[in-house]
mmCIF file of C-alpha atoms and ligand atoms in Angstrom:
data_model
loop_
_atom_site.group_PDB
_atom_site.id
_atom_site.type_symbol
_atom_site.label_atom_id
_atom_site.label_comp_id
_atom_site.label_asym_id
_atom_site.label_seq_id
_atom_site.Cartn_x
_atom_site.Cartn_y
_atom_site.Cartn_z
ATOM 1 C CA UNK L 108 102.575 108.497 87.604
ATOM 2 C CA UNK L 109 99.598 109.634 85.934
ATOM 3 C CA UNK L 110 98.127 108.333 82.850
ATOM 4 C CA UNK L 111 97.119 110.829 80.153
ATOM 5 C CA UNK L 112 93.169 111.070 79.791
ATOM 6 C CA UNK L 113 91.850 109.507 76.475
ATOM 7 C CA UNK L 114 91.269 112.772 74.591
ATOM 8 C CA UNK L 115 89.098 113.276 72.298
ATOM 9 C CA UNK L 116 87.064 116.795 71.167
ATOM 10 C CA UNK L 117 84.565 115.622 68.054
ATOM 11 C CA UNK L 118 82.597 113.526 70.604
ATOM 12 C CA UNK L 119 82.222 115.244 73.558
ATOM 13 C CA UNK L 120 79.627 112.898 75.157
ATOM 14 C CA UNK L 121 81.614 109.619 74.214
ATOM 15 C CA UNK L 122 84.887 110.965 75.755
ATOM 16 C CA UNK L 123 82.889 111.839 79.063
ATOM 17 C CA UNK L 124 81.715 108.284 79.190
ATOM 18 C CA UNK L 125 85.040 107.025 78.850
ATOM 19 C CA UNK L 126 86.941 109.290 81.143
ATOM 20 C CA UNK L 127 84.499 108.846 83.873
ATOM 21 C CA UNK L 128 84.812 104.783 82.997
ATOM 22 C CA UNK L 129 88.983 105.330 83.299
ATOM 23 C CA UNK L 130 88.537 107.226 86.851
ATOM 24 C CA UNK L 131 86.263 104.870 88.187
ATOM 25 C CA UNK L 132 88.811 101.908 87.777
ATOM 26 C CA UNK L 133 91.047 103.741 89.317
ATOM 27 C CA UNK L 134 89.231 104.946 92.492
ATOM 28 C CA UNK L 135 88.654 101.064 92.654
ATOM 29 C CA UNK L 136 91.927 99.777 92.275
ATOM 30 C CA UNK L 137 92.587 102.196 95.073
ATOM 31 C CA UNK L 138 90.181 101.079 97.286
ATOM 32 C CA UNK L 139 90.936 97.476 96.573
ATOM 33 C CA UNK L 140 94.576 98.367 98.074
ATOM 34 C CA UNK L 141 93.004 99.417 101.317
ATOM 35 C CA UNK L 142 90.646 96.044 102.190
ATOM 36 C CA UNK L 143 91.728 93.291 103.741
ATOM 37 C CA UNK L 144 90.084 90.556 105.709
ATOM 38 C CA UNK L 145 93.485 90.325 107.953
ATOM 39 C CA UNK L 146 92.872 91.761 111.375
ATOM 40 C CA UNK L 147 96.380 93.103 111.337
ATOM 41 C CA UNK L 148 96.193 95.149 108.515
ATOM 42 C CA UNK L 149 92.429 96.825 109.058
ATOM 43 C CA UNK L 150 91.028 99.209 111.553
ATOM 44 C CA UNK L 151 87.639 98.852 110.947
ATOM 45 C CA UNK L 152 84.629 96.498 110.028
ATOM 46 C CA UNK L 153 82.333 97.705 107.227
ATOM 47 C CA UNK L 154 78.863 95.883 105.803
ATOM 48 C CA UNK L 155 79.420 96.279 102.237
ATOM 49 C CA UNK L 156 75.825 96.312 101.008
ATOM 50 C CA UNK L 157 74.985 99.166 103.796
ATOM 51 C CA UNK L 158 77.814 101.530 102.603
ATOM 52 C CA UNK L 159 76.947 101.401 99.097
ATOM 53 C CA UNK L 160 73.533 102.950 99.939
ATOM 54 C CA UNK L 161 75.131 105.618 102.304
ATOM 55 C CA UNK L 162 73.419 108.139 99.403
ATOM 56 C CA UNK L 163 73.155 110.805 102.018
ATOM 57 C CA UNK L 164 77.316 111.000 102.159
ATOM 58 C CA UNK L 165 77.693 112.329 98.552
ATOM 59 C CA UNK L 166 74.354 113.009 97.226
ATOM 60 C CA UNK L 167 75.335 110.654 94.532
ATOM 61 C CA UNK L 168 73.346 107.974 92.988
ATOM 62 C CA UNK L 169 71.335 105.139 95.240
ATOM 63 C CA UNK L 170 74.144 102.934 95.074
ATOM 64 C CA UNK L 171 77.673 103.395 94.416
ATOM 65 C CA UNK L 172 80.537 101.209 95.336
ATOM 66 C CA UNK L 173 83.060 103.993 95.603
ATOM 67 C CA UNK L 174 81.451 104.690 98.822
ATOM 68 C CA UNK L 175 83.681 102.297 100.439
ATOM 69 C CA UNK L 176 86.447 104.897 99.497
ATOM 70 C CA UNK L 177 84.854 107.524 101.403
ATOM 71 C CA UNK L 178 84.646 105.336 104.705
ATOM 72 C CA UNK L 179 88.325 104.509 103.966
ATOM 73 C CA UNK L 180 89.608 107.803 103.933
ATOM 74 C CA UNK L 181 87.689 108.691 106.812
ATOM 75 C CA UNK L 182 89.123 105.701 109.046
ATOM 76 C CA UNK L 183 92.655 107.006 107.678
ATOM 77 C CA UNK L 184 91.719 110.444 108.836
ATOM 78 C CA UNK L 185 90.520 109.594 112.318
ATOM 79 C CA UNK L 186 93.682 107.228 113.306
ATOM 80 C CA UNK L 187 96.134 109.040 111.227
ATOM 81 C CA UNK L 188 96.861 106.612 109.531
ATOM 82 C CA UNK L 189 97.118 106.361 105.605
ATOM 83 C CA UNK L 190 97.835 102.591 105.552
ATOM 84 C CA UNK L 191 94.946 101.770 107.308
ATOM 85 C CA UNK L 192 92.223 98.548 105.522
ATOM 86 C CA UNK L 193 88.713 98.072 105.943
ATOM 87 C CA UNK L 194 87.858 95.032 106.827
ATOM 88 C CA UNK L 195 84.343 94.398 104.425
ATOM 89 C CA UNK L 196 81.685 91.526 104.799
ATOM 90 C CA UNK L 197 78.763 91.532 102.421
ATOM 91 C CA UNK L 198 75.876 88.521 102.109
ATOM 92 C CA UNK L 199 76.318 86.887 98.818
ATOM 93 C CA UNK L 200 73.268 89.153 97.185
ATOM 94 C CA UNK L 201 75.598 91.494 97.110
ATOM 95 C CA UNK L 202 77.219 89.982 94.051
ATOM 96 C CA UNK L 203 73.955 90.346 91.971
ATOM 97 C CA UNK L 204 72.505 93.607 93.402
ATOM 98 C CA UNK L 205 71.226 94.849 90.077
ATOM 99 C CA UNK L 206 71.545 98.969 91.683
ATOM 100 C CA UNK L 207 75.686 98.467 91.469
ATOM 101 C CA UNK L 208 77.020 98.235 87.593
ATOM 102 C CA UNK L 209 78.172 95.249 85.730
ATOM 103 C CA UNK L 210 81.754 96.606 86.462
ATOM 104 C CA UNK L 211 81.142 97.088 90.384
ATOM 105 C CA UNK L 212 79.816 93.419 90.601
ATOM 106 C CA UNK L 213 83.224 92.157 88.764
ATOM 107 C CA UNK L 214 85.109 94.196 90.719
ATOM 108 C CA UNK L 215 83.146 93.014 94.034
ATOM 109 C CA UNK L 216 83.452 89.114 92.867
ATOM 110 C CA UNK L 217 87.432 89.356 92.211
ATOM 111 C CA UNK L 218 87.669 90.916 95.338
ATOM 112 C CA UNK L 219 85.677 88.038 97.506
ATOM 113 C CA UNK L 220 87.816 85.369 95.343
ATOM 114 C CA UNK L 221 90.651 87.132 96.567
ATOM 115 C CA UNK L 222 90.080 87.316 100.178
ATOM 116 C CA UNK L 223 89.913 91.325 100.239
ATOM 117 C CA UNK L 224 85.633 90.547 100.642
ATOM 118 C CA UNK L 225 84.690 88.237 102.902
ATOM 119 C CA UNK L 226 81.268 86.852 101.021
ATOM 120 C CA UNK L 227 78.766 85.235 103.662
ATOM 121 C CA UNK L 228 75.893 82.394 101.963
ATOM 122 C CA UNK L 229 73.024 83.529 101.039
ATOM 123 C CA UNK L 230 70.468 84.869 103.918
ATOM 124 C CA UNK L 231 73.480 85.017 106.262
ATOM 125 C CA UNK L 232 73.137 88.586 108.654
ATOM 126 C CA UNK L 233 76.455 90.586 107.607
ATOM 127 C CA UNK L 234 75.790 92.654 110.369
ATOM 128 C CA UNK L 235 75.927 90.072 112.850
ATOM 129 C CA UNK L 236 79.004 89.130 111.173
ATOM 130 C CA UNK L 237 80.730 92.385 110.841
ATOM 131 C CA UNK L 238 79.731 92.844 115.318
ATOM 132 C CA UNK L 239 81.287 89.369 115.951
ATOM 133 C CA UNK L 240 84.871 90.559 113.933
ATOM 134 C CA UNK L 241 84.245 93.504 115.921
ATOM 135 C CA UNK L 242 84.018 91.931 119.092
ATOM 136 C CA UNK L 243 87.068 89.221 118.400
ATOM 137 C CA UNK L 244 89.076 91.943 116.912
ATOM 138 C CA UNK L 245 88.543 95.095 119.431
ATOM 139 C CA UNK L 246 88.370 96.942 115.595
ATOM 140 C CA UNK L 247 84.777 99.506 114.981
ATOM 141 C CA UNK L 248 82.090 98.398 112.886
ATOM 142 C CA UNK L 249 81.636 101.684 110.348
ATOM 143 C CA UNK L 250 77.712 102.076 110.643
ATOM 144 C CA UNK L 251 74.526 103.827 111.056
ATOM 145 C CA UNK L 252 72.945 100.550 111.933
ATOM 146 C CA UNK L 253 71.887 100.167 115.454
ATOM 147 C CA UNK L 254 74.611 97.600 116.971
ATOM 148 C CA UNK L 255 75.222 96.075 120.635
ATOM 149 C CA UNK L 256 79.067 97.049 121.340
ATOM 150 C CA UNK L 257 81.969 99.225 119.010
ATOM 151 C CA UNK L 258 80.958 101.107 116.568
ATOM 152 C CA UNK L 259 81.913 104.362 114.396
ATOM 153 C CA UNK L 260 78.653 106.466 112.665
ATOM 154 C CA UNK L 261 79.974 107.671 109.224
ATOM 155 C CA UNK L 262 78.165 111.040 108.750
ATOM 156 C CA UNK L 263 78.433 113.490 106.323
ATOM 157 C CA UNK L 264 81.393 116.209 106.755
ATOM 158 C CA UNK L 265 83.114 118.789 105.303
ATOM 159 C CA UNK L 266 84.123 119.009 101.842
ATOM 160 C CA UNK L 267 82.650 115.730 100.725
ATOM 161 C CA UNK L 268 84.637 114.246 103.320
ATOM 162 C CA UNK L 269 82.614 111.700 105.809
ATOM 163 C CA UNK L 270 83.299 111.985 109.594
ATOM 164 C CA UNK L 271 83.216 108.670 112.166
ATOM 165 C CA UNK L 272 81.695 109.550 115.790
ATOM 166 C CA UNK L 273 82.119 106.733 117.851
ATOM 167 C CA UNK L 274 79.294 105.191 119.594
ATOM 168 C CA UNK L 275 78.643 102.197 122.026
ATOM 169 C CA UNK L 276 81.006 101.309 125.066
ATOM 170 C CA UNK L 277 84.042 100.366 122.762
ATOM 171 C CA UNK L 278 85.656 97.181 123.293
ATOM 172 C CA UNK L 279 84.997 94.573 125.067
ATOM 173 C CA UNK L 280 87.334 91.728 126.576
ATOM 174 C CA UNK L 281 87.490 88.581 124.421
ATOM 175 C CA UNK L 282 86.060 85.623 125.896
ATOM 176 C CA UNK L 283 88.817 82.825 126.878
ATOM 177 C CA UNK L 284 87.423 80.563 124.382
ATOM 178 C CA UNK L 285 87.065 82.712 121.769
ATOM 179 C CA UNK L 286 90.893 83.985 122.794
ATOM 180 C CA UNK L 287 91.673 80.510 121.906
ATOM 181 C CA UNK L 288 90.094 80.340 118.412
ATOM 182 C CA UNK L 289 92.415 83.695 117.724
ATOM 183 C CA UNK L 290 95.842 82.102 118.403
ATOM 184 C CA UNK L 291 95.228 78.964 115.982
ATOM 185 C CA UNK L 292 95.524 78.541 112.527
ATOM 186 C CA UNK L 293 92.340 77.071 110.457
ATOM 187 C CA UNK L 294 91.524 75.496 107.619
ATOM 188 C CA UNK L 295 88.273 75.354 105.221
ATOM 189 C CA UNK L 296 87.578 71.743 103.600
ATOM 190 C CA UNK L 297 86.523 73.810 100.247
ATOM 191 C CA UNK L 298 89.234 73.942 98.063
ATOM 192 C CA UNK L 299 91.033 77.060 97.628
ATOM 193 C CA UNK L 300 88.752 79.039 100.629
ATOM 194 C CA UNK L 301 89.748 82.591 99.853
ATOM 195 C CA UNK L 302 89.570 82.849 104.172
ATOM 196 C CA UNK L 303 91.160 79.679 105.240
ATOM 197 C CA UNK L 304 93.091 77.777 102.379
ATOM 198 C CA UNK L 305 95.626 79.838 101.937
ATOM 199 C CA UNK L 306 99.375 79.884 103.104
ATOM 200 C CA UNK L 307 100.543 82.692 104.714
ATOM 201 C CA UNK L 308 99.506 84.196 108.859
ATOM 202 C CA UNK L 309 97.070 86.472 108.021
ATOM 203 C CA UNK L 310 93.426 85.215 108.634
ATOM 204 C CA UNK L 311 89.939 86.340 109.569
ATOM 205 C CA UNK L 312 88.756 85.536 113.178
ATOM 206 C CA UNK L 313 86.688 82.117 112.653
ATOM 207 C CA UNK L 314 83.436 82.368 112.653
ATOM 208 C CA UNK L 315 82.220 80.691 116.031
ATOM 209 C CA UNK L 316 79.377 79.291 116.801
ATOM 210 C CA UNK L 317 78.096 77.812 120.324
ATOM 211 C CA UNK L 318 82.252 77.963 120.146
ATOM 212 C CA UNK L 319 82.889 75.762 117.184
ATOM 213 C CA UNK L 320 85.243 77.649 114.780
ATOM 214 C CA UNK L 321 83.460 77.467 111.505
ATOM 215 C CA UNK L 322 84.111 78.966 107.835
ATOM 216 C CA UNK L 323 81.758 82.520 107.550
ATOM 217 C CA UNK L 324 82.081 82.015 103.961
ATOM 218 C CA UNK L 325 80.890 78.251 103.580
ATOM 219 C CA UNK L 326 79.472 77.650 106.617
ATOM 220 C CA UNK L 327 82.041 74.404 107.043
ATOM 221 C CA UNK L 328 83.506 73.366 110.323
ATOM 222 C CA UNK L 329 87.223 74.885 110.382
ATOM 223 C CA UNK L 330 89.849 72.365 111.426
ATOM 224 C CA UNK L 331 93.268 73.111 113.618
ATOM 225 C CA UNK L 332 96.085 73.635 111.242
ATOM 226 C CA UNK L 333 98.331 74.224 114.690
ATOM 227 C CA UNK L 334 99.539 77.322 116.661
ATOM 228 C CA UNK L 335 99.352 80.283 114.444
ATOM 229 C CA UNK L 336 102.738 81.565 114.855
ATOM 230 C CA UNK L 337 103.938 84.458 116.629
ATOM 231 C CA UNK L 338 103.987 87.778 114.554
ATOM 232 C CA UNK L 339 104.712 91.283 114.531
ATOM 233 C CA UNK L 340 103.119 94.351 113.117
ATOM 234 C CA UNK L 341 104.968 96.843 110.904
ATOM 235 C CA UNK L 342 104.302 99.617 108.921
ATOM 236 C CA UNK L 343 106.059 101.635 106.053
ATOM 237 C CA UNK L 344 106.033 104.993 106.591
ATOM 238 C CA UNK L 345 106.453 107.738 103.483
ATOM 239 C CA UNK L 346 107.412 111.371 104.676
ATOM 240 C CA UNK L 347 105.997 110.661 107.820
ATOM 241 C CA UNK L 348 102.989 108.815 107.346
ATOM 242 C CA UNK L 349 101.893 104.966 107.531
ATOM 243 C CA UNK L 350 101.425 104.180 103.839
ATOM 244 C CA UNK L 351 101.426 100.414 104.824
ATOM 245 C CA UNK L 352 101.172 97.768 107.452
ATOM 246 C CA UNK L 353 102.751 94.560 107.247
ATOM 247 C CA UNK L 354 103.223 91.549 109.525
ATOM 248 C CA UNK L 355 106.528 89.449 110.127
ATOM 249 C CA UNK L 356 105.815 85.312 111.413
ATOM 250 C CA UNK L 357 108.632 83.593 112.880
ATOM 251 C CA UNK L 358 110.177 81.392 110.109
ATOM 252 C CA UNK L 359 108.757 83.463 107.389
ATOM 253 C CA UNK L 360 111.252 86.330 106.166
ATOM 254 C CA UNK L 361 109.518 89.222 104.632
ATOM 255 C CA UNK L 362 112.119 91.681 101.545
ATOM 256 C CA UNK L 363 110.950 95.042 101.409
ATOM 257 C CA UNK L 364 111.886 96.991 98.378
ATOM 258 C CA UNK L 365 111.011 98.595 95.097
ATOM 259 C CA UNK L 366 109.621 95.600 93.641
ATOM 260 C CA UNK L 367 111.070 92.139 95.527
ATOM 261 C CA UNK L 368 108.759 90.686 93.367
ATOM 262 C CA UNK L 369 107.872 87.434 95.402
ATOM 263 C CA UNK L 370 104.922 86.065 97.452
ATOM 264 C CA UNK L 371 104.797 87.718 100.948
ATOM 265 C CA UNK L 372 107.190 90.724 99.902
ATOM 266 C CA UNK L 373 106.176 94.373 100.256
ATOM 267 C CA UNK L 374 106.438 96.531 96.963
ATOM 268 C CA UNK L 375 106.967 100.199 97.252
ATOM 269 C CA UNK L 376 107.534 101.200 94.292
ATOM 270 C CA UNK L 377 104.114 102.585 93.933
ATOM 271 C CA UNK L 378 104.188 104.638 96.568
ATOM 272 C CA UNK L 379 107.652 106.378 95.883
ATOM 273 C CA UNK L 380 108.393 109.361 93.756
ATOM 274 C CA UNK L 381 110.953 109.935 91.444
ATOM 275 C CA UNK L 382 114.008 110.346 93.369
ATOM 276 C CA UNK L 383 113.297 107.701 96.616
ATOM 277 C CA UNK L 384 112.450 105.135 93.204
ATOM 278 C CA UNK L 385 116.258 105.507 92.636
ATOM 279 C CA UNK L 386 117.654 105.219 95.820
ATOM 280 C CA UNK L 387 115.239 102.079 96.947
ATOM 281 C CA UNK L 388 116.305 99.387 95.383
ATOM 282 C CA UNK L 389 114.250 96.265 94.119
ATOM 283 C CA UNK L 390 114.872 94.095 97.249
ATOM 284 C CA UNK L 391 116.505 96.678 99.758
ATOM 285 C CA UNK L 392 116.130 95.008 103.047
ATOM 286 C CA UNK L 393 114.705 91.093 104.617
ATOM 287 C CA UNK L 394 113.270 91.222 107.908
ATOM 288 C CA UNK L 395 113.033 88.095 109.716
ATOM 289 C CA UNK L 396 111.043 87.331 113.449
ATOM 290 C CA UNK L 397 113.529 85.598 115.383
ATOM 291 C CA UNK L 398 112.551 83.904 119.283
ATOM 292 C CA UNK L 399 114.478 87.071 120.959
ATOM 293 C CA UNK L 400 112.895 89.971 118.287
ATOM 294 C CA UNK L 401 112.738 91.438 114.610
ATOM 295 C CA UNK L 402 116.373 91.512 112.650
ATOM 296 C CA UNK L 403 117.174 93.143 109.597
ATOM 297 C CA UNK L 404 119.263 92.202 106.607
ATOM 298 C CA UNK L 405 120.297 94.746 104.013
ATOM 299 C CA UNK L 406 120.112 93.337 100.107
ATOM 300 C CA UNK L 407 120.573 97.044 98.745
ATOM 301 C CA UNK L 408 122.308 99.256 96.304
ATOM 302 C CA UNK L 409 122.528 102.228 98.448
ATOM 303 C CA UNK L 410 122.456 100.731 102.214
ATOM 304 C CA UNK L 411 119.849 101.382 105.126
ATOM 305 C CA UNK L 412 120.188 103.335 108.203
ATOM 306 C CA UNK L 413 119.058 102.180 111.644
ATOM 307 C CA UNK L 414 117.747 104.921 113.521
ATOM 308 C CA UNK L 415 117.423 104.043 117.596
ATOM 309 C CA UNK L 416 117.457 105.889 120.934
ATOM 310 C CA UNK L 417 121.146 105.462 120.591
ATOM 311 C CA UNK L 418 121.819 106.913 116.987
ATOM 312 C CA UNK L 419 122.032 106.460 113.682
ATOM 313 C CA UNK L 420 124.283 103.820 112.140
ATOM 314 C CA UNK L 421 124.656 101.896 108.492
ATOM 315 C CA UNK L 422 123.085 98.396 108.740
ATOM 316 C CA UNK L 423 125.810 96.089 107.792
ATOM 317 C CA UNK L 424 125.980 94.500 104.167
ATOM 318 C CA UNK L 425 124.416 90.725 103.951
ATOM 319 C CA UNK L 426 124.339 90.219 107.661
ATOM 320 C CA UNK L 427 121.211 90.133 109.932
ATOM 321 C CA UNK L 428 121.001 92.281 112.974
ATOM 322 C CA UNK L 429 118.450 92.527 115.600
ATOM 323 C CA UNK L 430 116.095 95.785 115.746
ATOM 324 C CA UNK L 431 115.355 97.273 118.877
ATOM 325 C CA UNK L 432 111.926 98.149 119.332
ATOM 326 C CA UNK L 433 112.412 101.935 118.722
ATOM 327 C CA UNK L 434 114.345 101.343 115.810
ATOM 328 C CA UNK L 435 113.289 102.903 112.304
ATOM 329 C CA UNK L 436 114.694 101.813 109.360
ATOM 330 C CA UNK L 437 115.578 104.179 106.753
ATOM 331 C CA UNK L 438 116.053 103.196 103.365
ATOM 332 C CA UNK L 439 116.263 106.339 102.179
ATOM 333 C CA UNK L 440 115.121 110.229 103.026
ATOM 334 C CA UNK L 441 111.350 109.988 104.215
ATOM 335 C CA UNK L 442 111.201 106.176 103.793
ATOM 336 C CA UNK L 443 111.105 103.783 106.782
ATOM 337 C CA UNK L 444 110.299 101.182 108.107
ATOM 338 C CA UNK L 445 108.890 100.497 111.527
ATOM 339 C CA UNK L 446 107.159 98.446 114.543
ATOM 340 C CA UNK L 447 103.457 99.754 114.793
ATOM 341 C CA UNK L 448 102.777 101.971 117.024
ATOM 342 C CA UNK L 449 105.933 103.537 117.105
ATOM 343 C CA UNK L 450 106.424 107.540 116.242
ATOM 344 C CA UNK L 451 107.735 108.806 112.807
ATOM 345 C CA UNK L 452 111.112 109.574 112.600
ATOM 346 C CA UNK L 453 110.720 111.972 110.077
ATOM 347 C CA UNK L 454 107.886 114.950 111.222
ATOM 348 C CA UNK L 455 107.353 116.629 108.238
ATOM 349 C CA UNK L 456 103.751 114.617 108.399
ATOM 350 C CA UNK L 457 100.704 115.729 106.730
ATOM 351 C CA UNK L 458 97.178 114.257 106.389
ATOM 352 C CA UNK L 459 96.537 110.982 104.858
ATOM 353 C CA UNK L 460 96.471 111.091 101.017
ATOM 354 C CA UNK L 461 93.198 110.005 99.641
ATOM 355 C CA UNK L 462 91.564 106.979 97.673
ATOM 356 C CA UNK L 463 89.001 109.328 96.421
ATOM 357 C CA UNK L 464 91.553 111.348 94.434
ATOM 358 C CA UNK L 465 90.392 109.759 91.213
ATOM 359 C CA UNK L 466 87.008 109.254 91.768
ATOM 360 C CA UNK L 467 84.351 110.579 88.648
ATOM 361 C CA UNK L 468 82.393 113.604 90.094
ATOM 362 C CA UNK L 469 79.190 111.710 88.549
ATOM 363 C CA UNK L 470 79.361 109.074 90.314
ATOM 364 C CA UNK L 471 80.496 110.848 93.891
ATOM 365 C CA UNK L 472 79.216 114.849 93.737
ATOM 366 C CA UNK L 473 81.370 116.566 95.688
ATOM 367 C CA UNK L 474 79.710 120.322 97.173
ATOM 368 C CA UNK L 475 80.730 123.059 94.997
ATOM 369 C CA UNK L 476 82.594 124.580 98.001
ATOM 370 C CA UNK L 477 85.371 122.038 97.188
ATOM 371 C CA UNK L 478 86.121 122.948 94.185
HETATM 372 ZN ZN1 ZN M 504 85.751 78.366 103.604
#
């Protein structure tokens, strides 16, 4: 839903500021939905401080942090994928860069204390930072910066739209030991360590040095908090296209719905229009990572289909069954749910909506071709 615009018509001036204040937090609060600093939700590395300078991609102001938006929608565009996250690391100067407003340096702070940013100490190279997630992860660093291995030059495209061209040799093999550091869990001695004090399976690669797993953001020796636990990728897909990525970890049960409205769940209700609101219901469906594969529990109002190689069939009432891994859940017309990697089951897809949709023409000038 959209909110009305303040309106106003006896100060014309003052009702600009405002309005271009109100579509600014919104652009933001889009962006913030698409960064992560969990491998299996992001596609790409960014260096915050470098993209906010990209002034060439809008020919906006010298700094801007809506930049990041146009990097996002340009990662969606390449994969095809509209749930995709950036994955952003910025040197803590960042937080007092005196180019970005008052209101981008909030926003960047609340997103570093909640693990969206990861924040390295003071001095620390980003870059260097952003190649080794790169390198551990197999995922582009989104660049003009002159790297050794993966990366994807943003340039300026069409439209006010910003194209990737890959360059370097693309990934690389992980190193055993470095293999190792990817299938434990860590944990920061600094109390609540937006990275690595938090429950839950998601967690940035460690950072490793001379192959000691270390903290990026406190520069702390990590310790083993045990195997992390197996896990599996899946997306939600909205007539046709990813609109987000999830993960399942054995002994963790993840409820999809409208609004299941609990730590670890997946809320849709954002995402759905009118009529799928009334057919999804609140907590429609648990999905659980068993030792022999993903199973599926319907909690909803309406039911949910399973859609395999063999057919289509109701998912019985309060009782788990096990997904094969073609199988697309549908909760209701255009709304399903899926491994990764797997093909839409719907293929009425078109491109990847975009974070930029609110963003203040001030701030990000589009070319009058647009328009
Ligand atoms: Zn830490």
């Amino acid at each position: 839903m959209t909110p009305t615009p303040p309106p106003s018509k006896s100060f014309p001036g003052v009702t600009q500021n405002v309005q271009v204040r109100f579509d600014q937090h919104r652009a933001l609060d889009a962006i913030e939905r698409r960064l992560a600093t969990d491998p299996l939700r992001t596609g790409g590395i960014v260096e915050v401080s470098e993209v906010v300078r990209f002034a060439d991609l809008d020919s906006g102001k010298e700094a801007s942090l809506l930049r990041l938006g146009l990097l996002v929608d340009g990662l969606a565009r390449l994969l095809g994928d509209g749930g995709v996250a950036l994955y952003p690391v910025a040197e803590r100067g960042l937080l007092s860069d005196t180019e970005l407003t008052s209101n981008e340096r909030m926003v960047l702070r609340r997103w570093s204390d909640d693990g969206l940013l990861e924040i390295l100490p003071p001095g620390a190279p980003a870059l260097a930072r952003a190649g080794e997630v790169s390198a551990l992860t197999g995922q582009p660093v989104l660049t003009r910066a002159q790297i050794r291995g993966y990366a994807l030059r943003p340039t300026p495209g069409g439209g006010g739209s910003v194209q990737l061209v890959p360059v370097g040799p693309g990934p690389s093999p992980v190193p055993d030991q470095a293999l190792r550091a990817l299938t434990r869990m860590w944990r920061c001695p600094v109390p609540d360590c937006p990275s690595y004090g938090r429950p839950g399976v998601g967690q940035p690669p460690p950072q490793l040095a001379q192959g000691v797993p270390m903290c990026p953001r406190h520069g702390e020796r990590l310790s083993d908090a045990g195997a992390r636990p197996s896990v599996v990728a899946l997306v939600v897909r909205i007539g046709g296209l990813v609109r987000q990525r999830f993960a399942v970890a054995a002994g963790t049960p993840v409820v999809v719905g409208r609004a299941p409205d609990q730590h670890g769940s997946v809320a849709l209700g954002p995402l759905l229009d009118e009529e799928a609101r009334t057919w999804v219901s609140r907590k429609h469906v648990a999905l659980e990572l068993r030792p022999d594969g993903v199973y599926a529990t319907d909690m909803s109002t309406n039911g949910t289909v399973v859609v395999g190689p063999d057919g289509r069939g109701r998912l019985p009432g309060g009782q788990a069954r096990r997904l094969g891994e073609r199988d697309i859940l549908e909760l209701t017309d255009g709304v399903e749910v899926a491994r990764a990697g797997t093909a839409a089951g719907s293929s009425d897809a078109t491109a990847p909506g975009s974070v930029m949709a609110d963003a203040p023409t001030i701030a990000i000038r589009m070319p009058r071709d647009n328009r």
